Tab-separated table of C-alpha atoms in Angstrom:
chain	number	residue	atom	x	y	z
X	249	UNK	CA	0.000	0.000	0.000
X	250	UNK	CA	2.912	2.346	0.643
X	251	UNK	CA	4.172	1.988	-2.909
X	252	UNK	CA	0.652	2.372	-4.286
X	253	UNK	CA	0.354	5.655	-2.397
X	254	UNK	CA	3.297	7.079	-4.357
X	255	UNK	CA	6.030	6.689	-1.752
X	256	UNK	CA	8.716	5.270	-4.055
X	257	UNK	CA	9.444	8.512	-5.970
X	258	UNK	CA	9.532	10.431	-2.694
X	259	UNK	CA	11.915	7.923	-1.104
X	260	UNK	CA	14.156	7.993	-4.186
X	261	UNK	CA	14.317	11.792	-3.915
X	262	UNK	CA	15.331	11.426	-0.263
X	263	UNK	CA	18.354	9.378	-1.391
X	264	UNK	CA	19.833	12.719	-2.503
X	265	UNK	CA	19.335	14.426	0.862
X	266	UNK	CA	22.361	16.036	2.473
X	267	UNK	CA	21.809	14.081	5.695
X	268	UNK	CA	23.422	10.608	5.726
X	269	UNK	CA	20.801	9.490	8.243
X	270	UNK	CA	17.948	10.534	5.940
X	271	UNK	CA	19.587	8.748	2.996
X	272	UNK	CA	20.071	5.636	5.115
X	273	UNK	CA	16.442	5.591	6.256
X	274	UNK	CA	15.125	6.196	2.729
X	275	UNK	CA	17.320	3.396	1.386
X	276	UNK	CA	16.141	1.115	4.184
X	277	UNK	CA	12.511	1.793	3.369
X	278	UNK	CA	13.155	1.153	-0.327
X	279	UNK	CA	15.035	-2.041	0.518
X	280	UNK	CA	12.037	-3.253	2.510
X	281	UNK	CA	9.690	-2.368	-0.344
X	282	UNK	CA	11.969	-4.212	-2.783
X	283	UNK	CA	10.841	-7.540	-1.342
X	284	UNK	CA	7.950	-7.201	-3.809
X	285	UNK	CA	8.980	-7.745	-7.471
X	286	UNK	CA	6.648	-5.004	-8.719
X	287	UNK	CA	8.228	-2.575	-6.292
X	288	UNK	CA	11.701	-3.605	-7.495
X	289	UNK	CA	10.717	-2.612	-11.020
X	290	UNK	CA	9.363	0.734	-9.892
X	291	UNK	CA	12.413	1.438	-7.716
X	292	UNK	CA	14.884	0.697	-10.504
X	293	UNK	CA	12.749	2.731	-12.938
X	294	UNK	CA	12.663	5.711	-10.559
X	295	UNK	CA	16.389	5.615	-9.880
X	296	UNK	CA	17.338	5.198	-13.535
X	297	UNK	CA	14.948	7.947	-14.678
X	298	UNK	CA	16.167	10.269	-11.967
X	299	UNK	CA	18.466	12.962	-13.316
X	300	UNK	CA	20.865	12.508	-10.408
X	301	UNK	CA	21.379	8.741	-10.620
X	302	UNK	CA	25.152	9.078	-10.133
X	303	UNK	CA	24.629	11.231	-7.034
X	304	UNK	CA	22.199	8.694	-5.579
X	305	UNK	CA	24.565	5.792	-6.164
X	306	UNK	CA	27.497	7.786	-4.807
X	307	UNK	CA	25.537	8.774	-1.698
X	308	UNK	CA	24.532	5.189	-1.032
X	309	UNK	CA	28.049	3.930	-1.681
X	310	UNK	CA	29.327	6.208	1.065
X	311	UNK	CA	26.888	4.519	3.489
X	312	UNK	CA	27.664	0.912	2.611
X	313	UNK	CA	30.468	0.568	5.151
X	314	UNK	CA	28.080	1.308	8.004
X	315	UNK	CA	25.128	-0.587	6.515
X	316	UNK	CA	25.900	-3.959	4.995
X	317	UNK	CA	22.501	-4.267	3.327
X	318	UNK	CA	23.196	-1.148	1.241
X	319	UNK	CA	25.443	-3.309	-0.977
X	320	UNK	CA	22.444	-5.466	-1.915
X	321	UNK	CA	20.356	-2.396	-2.588
X	322	UNK	CA	23.068	-0.946	-4.838
X	323	UNK	CA	23.071	-4.187	-6.814
X	324	UNK	CA	19.304	-3.932	-7.186
X	325	UNK	CA	19.296	-0.388	-8.540
X	326	UNK	CA	22.276	-1.016	-10.806
X	327	UNK	CA	20.671	-4.044	-12.478
């Protein structure tokens, strides 16, 4: 229901936030939503259509040392 309510684009935008904590929480929410295959498609579509895809990936990469699951999420959005 969260994805149906339009949360995925908002969460993807939060991946560009200046706060590492905000980026981490947004990525965590997206990771949880990615359990659903339809959500995975929408997440990858949103990230790839986002004009700042490199910034998003760079921001998440900087978090992966503190959050092991970020590596899996990066693989998802880079597929």
